[in-house]
Short mmCIF file of C-alpha atoms and ligand atoms in Angstrom, two decimals:
data_model
loop_
_atom_site.label_atom_id
_atom_site.label_comp_id
_atom_site.label_asym_id
_atom_site.label_seq_id
_atom_site.Cartn_x
_atom_site.Cartn_y
_atom_site.Cartn_z
CA UNK L 296 170.92 150.48 84.52
CA UNK L 297 172.13 150.01 80.80
CA UNK L 298 175.78 150.70 80.73
CA UNK L 299 176.44 153.40 78.38
CA UNK L 300 179.74 153.28 76.04
CA UNK L 301 181.32 156.30 74.67
CA UNK L 302 182.93 155.32 71.45
CA UNK L 303 185.63 158.04 69.76
CA UNK L 304 186.20 158.13 66.23
CA UNK L 305 183.66 157.13 63.50
CA UNK L 306 185.93 155.08 61.72
CA UNK L 307 185.35 151.79 60.50
CA UNK L 308 186.79 150.43 63.78
CA UNK L 309 184.79 152.76 65.93
CA UNK L 310 181.33 152.14 63.94
CA UNK L 311 181.87 147.96 64.24
CA UNK L 312 183.02 148.37 67.87
CA UNK L 313 179.87 150.15 68.25
CA UNK L 314 177.69 147.78 66.61
CA UNK L 315 179.07 145.06 68.27
CA UNK L 316 178.42 146.97 71.46
CA UNK L 317 174.83 147.53 70.58
CA UNK L 318 174.32 143.95 69.64
CA UNK L 319 175.45 142.71 73.16
CA UNK L 320 172.71 145.04 74.92
CA UNK L 321 174.95 148.38 75.94
CA UNK L 322 173.84 151.99 74.86
CA UNK L 323 176.46 153.62 72.94
CA UNK L 324 177.43 157.21 71.23
CA UNK L 325 179.96 157.62 68.80
CA UNK L 326 181.49 160.58 68.52
CA UNK L 327 183.98 161.85 65.39
CA UNK L 328 185.45 165.57 64.84
CA UNK L 329 185.18 164.91 61.15
CA UNK L 330 181.99 166.22 59.90
CA UNK L 331 180.91 162.85 58.03
CA UNK L 332 181.65 158.91 59.66
CA UNK L 333 184.26 157.12 57.73
CA UNK L 334 187.40 158.37 58.97
CA UNK L 335 189.90 157.71 56.19
CA UNK L 336 187.34 156.03 53.81
CA UNK L 337 186.35 158.85 51.80
CA UNK L 338 184.98 158.43 48.17
CA UNK L 339 184.55 161.45 46.09
CA UNK L 340 182.06 161.76 42.94
CA UNK L 341 182.65 164.40 40.56
CA UNK L 342 182.28 164.93 36.83
CA UNK L 343 181.47 161.27 36.48
CA UNK L 344 184.67 160.38 38.14
CA UNK L 345 184.51 158.17 41.51
CA UNK L 346 187.66 158.76 43.14
CA UNK L 347 189.04 156.74 46.44
CA UNK L 348 190.62 159.11 48.67
CA UNK L 349 191.73 156.48 51.21
CA UNK L 350 190.97 152.62 50.75
CA UNK L 351 190.23 151.54 47.09
CA UNK L 352 188.99 147.61 48.20
CA UNK L 353 189.35 145.26 50.35
CA UNK L 354 189.01 141.43 50.93
CA UNK L 355 185.66 140.18 51.42
CA UNK L 356 186.58 138.26 54.74
CA UNK L 357 183.70 136.49 56.68
CA UNK L 358 183.57 139.38 59.20
CA UNK L 359 183.50 141.52 56.12
CA UNK L 360 180.28 139.89 54.44
CA UNK L 361 178.44 139.41 57.76
CA UNK L 362 178.69 143.18 58.37
CA UNK L 363 178.16 143.95 54.70
CA UNK L 364 174.75 141.72 55.26
CA UNK L 365 173.83 143.53 58.59
CA UNK L 366 174.08 146.69 57.20
CA UNK L 367 172.05 145.89 53.76
CA UNK L 368 174.86 146.81 51.78
CA UNK L 369 175.00 143.33 49.77
CA UNK L 370 173.14 144.52 46.93
CA UNK L 371 175.47 147.38 46.57
CA UNK L 372 178.61 144.98 46.72
CA UNK L 373 180.90 145.14 43.58
CA UNK L 374 183.49 142.50 43.10
CA UNK L 375 187.16 143.36 41.12
CA UNK L 376 187.09 142.18 37.85
CA UNK L 377 188.82 138.83 37.45
CA UNK L 378 191.22 140.45 35.46
CA UNK L 379 192.75 142.00 39.00
CA UNK L 380 194.02 138.58 39.84
CA UNK L 381 197.16 139.92 37.98
CA UNK L 382 199.68 141.80 39.69
CA UNK L 383 202.01 143.99 38.04
CA UNK L 384 205.58 144.33 39.86
CA UNK L 385 208.28 146.54 37.91
CA UNK L 386 211.67 145.18 36.98
CA UNK L 387 214.10 146.70 34.83
CA UNK L 388 211.77 149.71 34.10
CA UNK L 389 208.72 147.76 32.65
CA UNK L 390 206.04 145.95 34.68
CA UNK L 391 206.17 142.23 34.66
CA UNK L 392 203.11 140.09 35.82
CA UNK L 393 203.73 138.26 39.72
CA UNK L 394 203.71 134.51 38.87
CA UNK L 395 200.72 132.94 40.02
CA UNK L 396 201.67 129.28 39.76
CA UNK L 397 205.34 127.53 40.19
CA UNK L 398 205.72 127.00 36.31
CA UNK L 399 204.81 130.38 35.79
CA UNK L 400 207.41 131.57 38.86
CA UNK L 401 210.34 129.22 37.06
CA UNK L 402 209.73 131.00 33.91
CA UNK L 403 209.28 134.65 35.35
CA UNK L 404 211.26 137.52 34.75
CA UNK L 405 210.75 138.95 37.77
CA UNK L 406 213.62 137.01 39.52
CA UNK L 407 216.72 136.15 38.89
CA UNK L 408 217.62 132.51 38.13
CA UNK L 409 219.98 132.28 41.35
CA UNK L 410 217.05 134.00 43.10
CA UNK L 411 215.04 130.82 42.07
CA UNK L 412 217.60 128.48 43.00
CA UNK L 413 217.58 130.35 46.93
CA UNK L 414 213.63 130.12 46.93
CA UNK L 415 213.81 126.67 46.30
CA UNK L 416 215.97 125.73 49.19
CA UNK L 417 213.64 127.42 51.50
CA UNK L 418 211.71 123.99 52.76
CA UNK L 419 215.16 122.88 54.05
CA UNK L 420 216.24 126.50 56.29
CA UNK L 421 215.64 125.60 59.89
CA UNK L 422 213.69 127.47 62.43
CA UNK L 423 215.03 130.91 63.85
CA UNK L 424 217.20 130.29 66.73
CA UNK L 425 216.51 132.74 69.52
CA UNK L 426 213.94 135.27 70.57
CA UNK L 427 213.03 138.92 70.24
CA UNK L 428 211.71 141.31 67.42
CA UNK L 429 213.14 140.48 63.64
CA UNK L 430 212.55 142.85 61.01
CA UNK L 431 210.37 141.84 57.76
CA UNK L 432 213.64 142.12 55.41
CA UNK L 433 215.71 139.91 57.91
CA UNK L 434 213.07 137.05 58.23
CA UNK L 435 212.94 137.08 54.45
CA UNK L 436 216.37 137.32 53.71
CA UNK L 437 216.93 134.56 55.85
CA UNK L 438 213.80 132.29 54.92
CA UNK L 439 213.50 133.40 50.77
CA UNK L 440 216.57 135.10 49.73
CA UNK L 441 217.42 138.85 48.86
CA UNK L 442 216.22 138.29 45.71
CA UNK L 443 212.26 137.75 47.02
CA UNK L 444 212.89 140.66 49.45
CA UNK L 445 213.84 143.05 46.76
CA UNK L 446 211.48 142.43 44.32
CA UNK L 447 208.23 140.99 45.76
CA UNK L 448 208.63 141.87 49.59
CA UNK L 449 209.72 145.19 49.50
CA UNK L 450 207.38 146.40 46.74
CA UNK L 451 203.89 144.39 48.70
CA UNK L 452 205.10 146.28 52.06
CA UNK L 453 205.06 149.22 50.22
CA UNK L 454 201.38 148.62 48.99
CA UNK L 455 200.33 147.38 52.20
CA UNK L 456 202.36 149.84 54.89
CA UNK L 457 203.83 152.38 52.49
CA UNK L 458 206.50 151.03 54.49
CA UNK L 459 210.21 150.17 54.80
CA UNK L 460 210.72 146.13 55.65
CA UNK L 461 213.96 146.80 57.30
CA UNK L 462 212.31 148.90 60.17
CA UNK L 463 208.82 146.96 60.57
CA UNK L 464 208.73 144.11 62.77
CA UNK L 465 207.47 140.85 60.83
CA UNK L 466 206.01 139.66 64.22
CA UNK L 467 203.70 142.51 64.33
CA UNK L 468 203.03 143.29 60.89
CA UNK L 469 202.85 140.14 59.12
CA UNK L 470 202.06 137.73 62.33
CA UNK L 471 201.06 134.84 59.93
CA UNK L 472 204.35 134.76 57.86
CA UNK L 473 205.76 134.18 61.63
CA UNK L 474 203.14 131.51 62.60
CA UNK L 475 203.84 129.34 59.18
CA UNK L 476 207.65 129.45 60.11
CA UNK L 477 206.45 128.46 63.95
CA UNK L 478 204.23 125.86 62.93
CA UNK L 479 205.41 124.08 59.93
CA UNK L 480 209.54 125.05 60.04
CA UNK L 481 208.92 126.45 56.51
CA UNK L 482 206.69 128.76 54.64
CA UNK L 483 206.47 126.89 51.41
CA UNK L 484 205.51 123.83 53.68
CA UNK L 485 203.21 125.69 55.39
CA UNK L 486 201.61 127.49 52.30
CA UNK L 487 200.85 124.31 50.74
CA UNK L 488 199.05 122.97 54.19
CA UNK L 489 197.00 125.74 54.01
CA UNK L 490 196.26 125.78 50.40
CA UNK L 491 195.10 122.34 51.26
CA UNK L 492 193.12 123.50 54.16
CA UNK L 493 191.35 126.78 52.19
CA UNK L 494 190.59 124.14 49.16
CA UNK L 495 187.97 122.42 51.55
CA UNK L 496 186.59 125.59 53.16
CA UNK L 497 186.41 127.18 49.52
CA UNK L 498 183.53 124.94 48.62
CA UNK L 499 181.53 125.90 51.73
CA UNK L 500 182.08 129.76 51.08
CA UNK L 501 181.15 129.46 47.57
CA UNK L 502 178.06 127.98 48.77
CA UNK L 503 177.41 130.95 50.76
CA UNK L 504 178.87 133.61 48.28
CA UNK L 505 181.81 134.70 50.28
CA UNK L 506 184.95 133.92 48.30
CA UNK L 507 187.84 135.64 49.49
CA UNK L 508 187.54 138.06 46.65
CA UNK L 509 188.64 142.13 46.27
CA UNK L 510 185.41 144.05 46.36
CA UNK L 511 184.17 147.90 46.57
CA UNK L 512 180.68 148.94 46.32
CA UNK L 513 178.76 150.50 43.28
CA UNK L 514 179.24 154.21 45.16
CA UNK L 515 182.56 153.57 46.50
CA UNK L 516 184.20 152.35 49.84
CA UNK L 517 182.91 155.28 52.05
CA UNK L 518 179.07 153.39 51.66
CA UNK L 519 180.28 150.62 54.19
CA UNK L 520 181.08 153.44 56.94
CA UNK L 521 178.24 155.47 55.79
CA UNK L 522 175.68 152.39 56.04
CA UNK L 523 177.04 151.01 59.40
CA UNK L 524 176.38 155.08 60.38
CA UNK L 525 172.96 155.14 59.34
CA UNK L 526 172.28 152.07 61.21
CA UNK L 527 173.35 153.50 64.41
CA UNK L 528 171.29 156.66 63.98
CA UNK L 529 171.58 159.38 66.07
CA UNK L 530 173.98 157.33 68.43
CA UNK L 531 176.59 158.73 65.93
CA UNK L 532 177.50 162.37 66.34
CA UNK L 533 179.76 163.97 63.55
CA UNK L 534 181.75 166.98 64.14
CA UNK L 535 182.21 166.62 67.69
CA UNK L 536 185.39 166.21 69.27
CA UNK L 537 186.83 164.51 72.46
CA UNK L 538 188.97 167.02 74.25
CA UNK L 539 189.64 165.52 77.52
CA UNK L 540 189.37 162.19 79.33
CA UNK L 541 189.61 161.78 83.39
CA UNK L 542 188.49 158.87 86.22
CA UNK L 543 185.06 159.79 87.67
CA UNK L 544 184.67 159.35 91.08
CA UNK L 545 183.55 155.42 91.62
CA UNK L 546 183.28 153.74 88.43
CA UNK L 547 183.32 155.03 85.02
CA UNK L 548 184.63 158.17 82.86
CA UNK L 549 184.16 161.85 82.44
CA UNK L 550 184.61 163.09 79.27
CA UNK L 551 184.75 166.57 77.61
CA UNK L 552 183.35 167.03 74.09
CA UNK L 553 183.63 170.13 71.98
CA UNK L 554 180.99 170.58 69.06
CA UNK L 555 180.98 173.84 67.39
CA UNK L 556 182.80 175.46 69.91
CA UNK L 557 180.76 174.63 72.47
CA UNK L 558 182.06 172.18 75.26
CA UNK L 559 180.15 169.46 77.67
CA UNK L 560 180.97 167.35 80.43
CA UNK L 561 179.47 163.89 79.74
CA UNK L 562 179.94 160.66 81.56
CA UNK L 563 180.48 157.02 80.77
CA UNK L 564 180.59 153.61 81.79
CA UNK L 565 183.59 153.14 79.49
CA UNK L 566 185.15 154.89 76.86
CA UNK L 567 186.91 153.26 73.68
CA UNK L 568 189.52 155.33 71.84
CA UNK L 569 190.05 154.15 68.37
CA UNK L 570 191.69 157.21 67.30
CA UNK L 571 195.11 156.94 65.63
CA UNK L 572 198.09 157.14 68.17
CA UNK L 573 199.17 160.79 66.85
CA UNK L 574 195.93 162.26 68.01
CA UNK L 575 196.50 161.28 71.72
CA UNK L 576 198.26 164.11 72.21
CA UNK L 577 195.58 166.56 71.33
CA UNK L 578 193.32 164.96 74.38
CA UNK L 579 193.91 166.03 77.43
CA UNK L 580 194.54 163.14 79.89
CA UNK L 581 195.57 162.59 83.56
CA UNK L 582 199.40 163.54 83.93
CA UNK L 583 200.17 159.64 84.65
CA UNK L 584 199.36 158.83 81.10
CA UNK L 585 202.05 161.87 80.20
CA UNK L 586 204.99 159.33 79.50
CA UNK L 587 202.63 156.63 77.44
CA UNK L 588 201.50 159.43 75.45
CA UNK L 589 204.72 160.39 74.54
CA UNK L 590 205.55 157.27 73.69
CA UNK L 591 202.83 156.55 71.11
CA UNK L 592 203.66 160.16 69.55
CA UNK L 593 206.53 158.42 68.31
CA UNK L 594 204.54 155.68 66.27
CA UNK L 595 205.33 156.73 62.69
CA UNK L 596 202.66 157.63 60.32
CA UNK L 597 204.48 158.47 57.07
CA UNK L 598 202.67 160.93 54.70
CA UNK L 599 201.14 159.64 51.28
CA UNK L 600 199.57 161.40 48.71
CA UNK L 601 196.81 159.68 46.90
CA UNK L 602 196.74 160.98 43.26
CA UNK L 603 193.93 160.07 40.74
CA UNK L 604 194.38 161.07 37.34
CA UNK L 605 192.05 160.46 34.56
CA UNK L 606 192.79 159.83 30.69
CA UNK L 607 191.02 159.27 27.68
CA UNK L 608 191.55 155.42 26.95
CA UNK L 609 193.75 156.33 23.94
CA UNK L 610 196.22 158.12 25.97
CA UNK L 611 197.21 154.84 27.61
CA UNK L 612 199.33 152.11 26.12
CA UNK L 613 198.91 149.64 28.59
CA UNK L 614 196.17 146.82 28.24
CA UNK L 615 195.31 147.82 32.30
CA UNK L 616 194.46 143.96 32.56
CA UNK L 617 195.27 144.06 36.25
CA UNK L 618 194.97 145.11 39.93
CA UNK L 619 197.79 147.54 39.10
CA UNK L 620 201.75 147.84 39.53
CA UNK L 621 204.00 148.04 42.61
CA UNK L 622 207.35 149.70 42.45
CA UNK L 623 210.19 148.01 44.20
CA UNK L 624 212.70 150.54 45.97
CA UNK L 625 215.38 148.95 43.80
CA UNK L 626 213.64 150.77 40.90
CA UNK L 627 214.41 154.31 42.28
CA UNK L 628 211.01 156.00 41.15
CA UNK L 629 208.96 158.31 43.06
CA UNK L 630 205.68 156.48 42.68
CA UNK L 631 204.97 153.86 45.00
CA UNK L 632 202.42 152.15 43.04
CA UNK L 633 199.88 152.77 40.63
CA UNK L 634 196.52 151.06 40.67
CA UNK L 635 194.17 150.27 37.78
CA UNK L 636 190.93 151.85 39.37
CA UNK L 637 188.79 151.87 36.42
CA UNK L 638 189.64 148.65 34.96
CA UNK L 639 188.75 146.53 38.53
CA UNK L 640 185.34 148.30 39.43
CA UNK L 641 182.64 149.67 36.99
CA UNK L 642 181.76 153.17 37.15
CA UNK L 643 184.74 154.86 38.32
CA UNK L 644 185.17 156.95 35.10
CA UNK L 645 183.20 158.18 32.28
CA UNK L 646 182.77 156.03 29.08
CA UNK L 647 185.92 155.86 27.03
CA UNK L 648 188.22 157.12 29.98
CA UNK L 649 190.63 155.78 32.66
CA UNK L 650 191.55 156.34 36.02
CA UNK L 651 195.11 155.35 37.41
CA UNK L 652 195.36 156.03 41.25
CA UNK L 653 199.25 156.53 42.16
CA UNK L 654 200.38 156.48 45.46
CA UNK L 655 203.41 158.76 46.40
CA UNK L 656 205.63 158.99 49.76
CA UNK L 657 205.18 156.83 52.50
CA UNK L 658 208.71 155.60 54.30
CA UNK L 659 210.38 155.94 50.98
CA UNK L 660 209.93 159.21 50.18
CA UNK L 661 208.06 160.98 52.92
CA UNK L 662 208.86 164.26 51.78
CA UNK L 663 206.87 163.83 48.47
CA UNK L 664 203.99 162.38 50.60
CA UNK L 665 203.17 166.02 51.43
CA UNK L 666 204.50 167.49 48.28
CA UNK L 667 201.84 170.30 46.27
CA UNK L 668 200.26 168.67 43.32
CA UNK L 669 201.70 170.42 40.47
CA UNK L 670 204.99 168.90 41.74
CA UNK L 671 203.95 165.53 42.18
CA UNK L 672 202.49 165.69 38.69
CA UNK L 673 206.04 166.78 37.42
CA UNK L 674 207.43 163.74 39.25
CA UNK L 675 204.48 161.19 38.48
CA UNK L 676 203.49 161.64 34.82
CA UNK L 677 206.91 161.08 33.43
CA UNK L 678 207.10 157.50 35.15
CA UNK L 679 203.56 156.62 33.78
CA UNK L 680 204.85 157.43 30.18
CA UNK L 681 207.59 154.91 31.14
CA UNK L 682 205.53 152.29 32.77
CA UNK L 683 202.57 152.26 31.46
CA UNK L 684 203.08 154.39 27.86
CA UNK L 685 200.58 157.51 29.14
CA UNK L 686 200.68 160.07 26.81
CA UNK L 687 199.53 163.80 27.76
CA UNK L 688 198.32 165.54 30.23
CA UNK L 689 195.21 164.12 32.29
CA UNK L 690 191.98 165.25 31.59
CA UNK L 691 190.93 164.80 35.32
CA UNK L 692 193.28 165.16 38.65
CA UNK L 693 192.10 164.58 42.19
CA UNK L 694 194.94 164.79 44.91
CA UNK L 695 194.45 163.83 48.34
CA UNK L 696 197.33 164.09 50.89
CA UNK L 697 197.27 161.87 54.01
CA UNK L 698 199.66 163.92 56.09
CA UNK L 699 199.49 160.58 58.67
CA UNK L 700 198.49 157.55 56.58
CA UNK L 701 199.25 154.02 58.02
CA UNK L 702 200.90 153.70 61.11
CA UNK L 703 204.08 151.29 61.14
CA UNK L 704 204.40 148.31 63.05
CA UNK L 705 208.17 149.03 63.71
CA UNK L 706 210.65 146.83 65.45
CA UNK L 707 209.84 147.38 69.19
CA UNK L 708 206.02 147.91 68.42
CA UNK L 709 205.61 145.61 71.86
CA UNK L 710 206.48 149.33 73.81
CA UNK L 711 203.71 150.90 71.81
CA UNK L 712 201.06 148.60 73.04
CA UNK L 713 202.42 148.74 76.54
CA UNK L 714 201.98 152.40 75.94
CA UNK L 715 198.40 152.19 75.35
CA UNK L 716 198.10 149.99 78.16
CA UNK L 717 199.61 152.11 80.73
CA UNK L 718 197.00 155.00 79.22
CA UNK L 719 193.88 152.79 80.15
CA UNK L 720 195.79 152.07 83.57
CA UNK L 721 195.70 155.94 84.41
CA UNK L 722 191.52 156.11 83.30
CA UNK L 723 189.85 153.17 84.40
CA UNK L 724 186.83 152.43 82.13
CA UNK L 725 188.84 153.50 79.12
CA UNK L 726 190.15 151.01 76.19
CA UNK L 727 193.05 152.95 73.66
CA UNK L 728 193.04 150.10 71.18
CA UNK L 729 192.21 149.51 67.27
CA UNK L 730 193.97 149.95 64.03
CA UNK L 731 197.69 150.40 65.58
CA UNK L 732 197.18 147.04 67.70
CA UNK L 733 194.54 144.79 65.60
CA UNK L 734 195.98 145.31 62.11
CA UNK L 735 195.73 148.12 59.31
CA UNK L 736 193.32 146.49 56.54
CA UNK L 737 190.24 147.45 56.26
CA UNK L 738 189.22 143.76 56.86
CA UNK L 739 191.21 144.32 60.51
CA UNK L 740 189.86 147.26 61.51
CA UNK L 741 185.70 145.43 60.78
CA UNK L 742 187.06 142.42 63.05
CA UNK L 743 188.75 144.53 65.65
CA UNK L 744 185.33 145.61 66.26
CA UNK L 745 184.31 142.46 68.04
CA UNK L 746 187.56 142.50 69.85
CA UNK L 747 187.14 145.74 71.10
CA UNK L 748 183.46 145.39 72.06
CA UNK L 749 184.27 142.02 74.01
CA UNK L 750 187.49 144.23 75.83
CA UNK L 751 184.55 146.73 77.14
CA UNK L 752 182.16 143.89 78.09
CA UNK L 753 184.88 142.13 80.09
CA UNK L 754 185.64 145.44 81.84
CA UNK L 755 182.12 145.85 82.86
CA UNK L 756 181.26 142.26 83.79
CA UNK L 757 184.35 142.78 86.13
CA UNK L 758 182.69 145.81 87.80
CA UNK L 759 179.42 144.38 87.91
CA UNK L 760 177.89 144.69 91.20
CA UNK L 761 180.75 147.22 92.55
CA UNK L 762 177.79 149.99 92.15
CA UNK L 763 177.12 153.16 90.55
CA UNK L 764 176.18 153.73 86.95
CA UNK L 765 177.34 156.54 84.89
CA UNK L 766 174.79 159.35 83.54
CA UNK L 767 173.63 158.20 80.56
CA UNK L 768 175.24 160.35 77.34
CA UNK L 769 172.25 161.57 75.82
CA UNK L 770 170.01 162.57 78.43
CA UNK L 771 172.84 163.48 81.36
CA UNK L 772 172.42 167.27 82.65
CA UNK L 773 175.77 167.62 81.58
CA UNK L 774 175.39 166.62 77.91
CA UNK L 775 174.83 169.26 75.56
CA UNK L 776 175.77 166.74 72.45
C1 FAD I 2166 195.54 156.44 51.43
C2 FAD I 2166 194.97 155.11 52.37
C3 FAD I 2166 194.76 154.15 51.43
C4 FAD I 2166 194.47 152.60 51.97
N1 FAD I 2166 194.00 151.79 51.33
C5 FAD I 2166 193.87 150.11 51.72
C6 FAD I 2166 193.35 149.47 50.86
O1 FAD I 2166 193.32 149.65 49.48
N2 FAD I 2166 192.39 148.00 51.62
C7 FAD I 2166 192.49 148.28 52.48
O2 FAD I 2166 192.27 147.05 53.22
N3 FAD I 2166 193.10 148.97 53.86
C8 FAD I 2166 193.55 150.60 53.32
N4 FAD I 2166 193.90 151.36 54.26
C9 FAD I 2166 193.75 151.46 55.59
C10 FAD I 2166 192.44 151.34 55.99
O3 FAD I 2166 191.61 152.15 55.10
C11 FAD I 2166 192.53 152.13 57.50
O4 FAD I 2166 193.45 151.39 58.21
C12 FAD I 2166 191.19 151.90 58.34
O5 FAD I 2166 190.14 152.41 57.19
C13 FAD I 2166 191.47 152.80 59.13
O6 FAD I 2166 190.26 152.74 60.08
P1 FAD I 2166 189.90 153.08 61.92
O7 FAD I 2166 188.50 153.43 62.01
O8 FAD I 2166 190.44 152.50 62.76
O9 FAD I 2166 190.82 154.71 61.62
P2 FAD I 2166 190.58 156.13 60.95
O10 FAD I 2166 189.46 155.74 59.90
O11 FAD I 2166 191.56 156.64 60.99
O12 FAD I 2166 189.30 156.72 61.79
C14 FAD I 2166 189.50 157.52 63.37
C15 FAD I 2166 188.66 158.49 63.31
O13 FAD I 2166 189.12 159.16 64.71
C16 FAD I 2166 188.35 160.46 64.52
N5 FAD I 2166 189.13 161.27 65.50
C17 FAD I 2166 190.55 161.46 65.74
N6 FAD I 2166 190.96 162.13 67.14
C18 FAD I 2166 189.55 162.33 67.57
C19 FAD I 2166 189.16 163.11 68.66
N7 FAD I 2166 190.02 163.89 69.69
N8 FAD I 2166 187.60 163.27 68.78
C20 FAD I 2166 186.96 162.44 67.71
N9 FAD I 2166 187.41 162.08 66.78
C21 FAD I 2166 188.67 161.63 66.31
C22 FAD I 2166 189.20 160.81 62.98
O14 FAD I 2166 188.31 162.24 62.61
C23 FAD I 2166 188.83 159.82 62.37
O15 FAD I 2166 187.42 159.91 61.66
C24 FAD I 2166 194.19 152.70 53.33
C25 FAD I 2166 194.76 153.76 54.34
C26 FAD I 2166 195.17 154.80 53.64
C27 FAD I 2166 195.33 156.20 54.89
#
């Protein structure tokens, strides 16, 4: 009998997992509590504006390119305006372009002279002695110096994780940095070696149109999960919440699903949970999983507000000739960063207008992440005036609050992974994996699909010949979904 796999979560991770499971010949059902597929990937069109509530863009990695092609979305792909290569970081109250070449670095006002000298010492600093977790801040101070931490890495960490470099684990949050030190003894030497290797790879990528560019889609980022869900057809069931899981006699898992107030038991050969760690507490699990669920509840997902503001072009003095601007903690401002959304991709604002997307909250200001629109406007508008020369009130406002935005891979994150493994041990046939284990970017989530499907495949192969097939999810007597 073809194994049936229940995937919980129709965000990017769940959808990518389901597509890989299908390709490997498994029957699959994807359920999500929300009315539509996409998870945090939500695009809103209103009054001629196109706003991203969640991710605004992503890198065109080879896995992304393959997925986009497979679901027929290549014609809708839009690449970021080349001017988007320029990124600004605020120093002393004004946006400064991030230097993009060694000569530009030497003359850039972003780093003080002493900080530049300190950076140049990096190739001569030995590898870390001793093992164990290290924070991003300690790693960067040790290798690159405080100046680079404060004016480059701290804002970058805000931009990716809305996180705090003092508490994030470098090994988990930026494993490639640790690998560069391990393999090359220096980040600078490692970066040069990588750049040489990429130079060769780039020719091949350019030929296949797969350069590592920033991309979105004509109708917004949600186009991707929509197309992935459409490719899976009725196998994706929204408005359907997993409420309980238990081992089933023999092999397999029994799940309780709730749809519009009606509950139904369904059996599956395997279940993959791609839900955020904090959502596990809402699912009834065997008591043996209790301690691990409580541990995962402590994995922090700080609140973030995304405030999309529209202005007439004349209201904004800044040329908006870049990706956006990030604000280091040392600047003591409320806004974490501002994306120049309408400068990056076409069709984001009506003619003669510009769209700026501001992020507020995160680990730096979790209180502001949940603040009401009026308070945020009071805080953010004066900062936009100071940083970008914005005059007057916005003509368009779309505010999204994410109470649990991005998982923080903090020091001790190994214990979170151990907890997920312990939950899997309590329910044979269960995989608890995804964004809090495999990386937080859109590209990471798409790439995780193959890994998760591979884990399921190995699990089912290990069980082959031991008998017992589960009741198919969609035809089982007990299934009402
Ligand atoms: C504000 C914001 C901005 C971001 N910006 C970027 C960016 O610009 N670039 C980038 O690369 N990445 C960005 N990211 C990160 C990236 O978007 C996410 O990491 C990724 O989309 C997560 O996908 P996922 O499928 O793992 O999780 P989710 O999208 O969270 O999906 C999980 C799904 O599980 C469902 N679920 C939960 N519990 C249950 C249950 N009991 N039963 C059924 N379903 C359940 C939820 O409804 C949800 O749909 C951003 C994230 C946020 C929040």
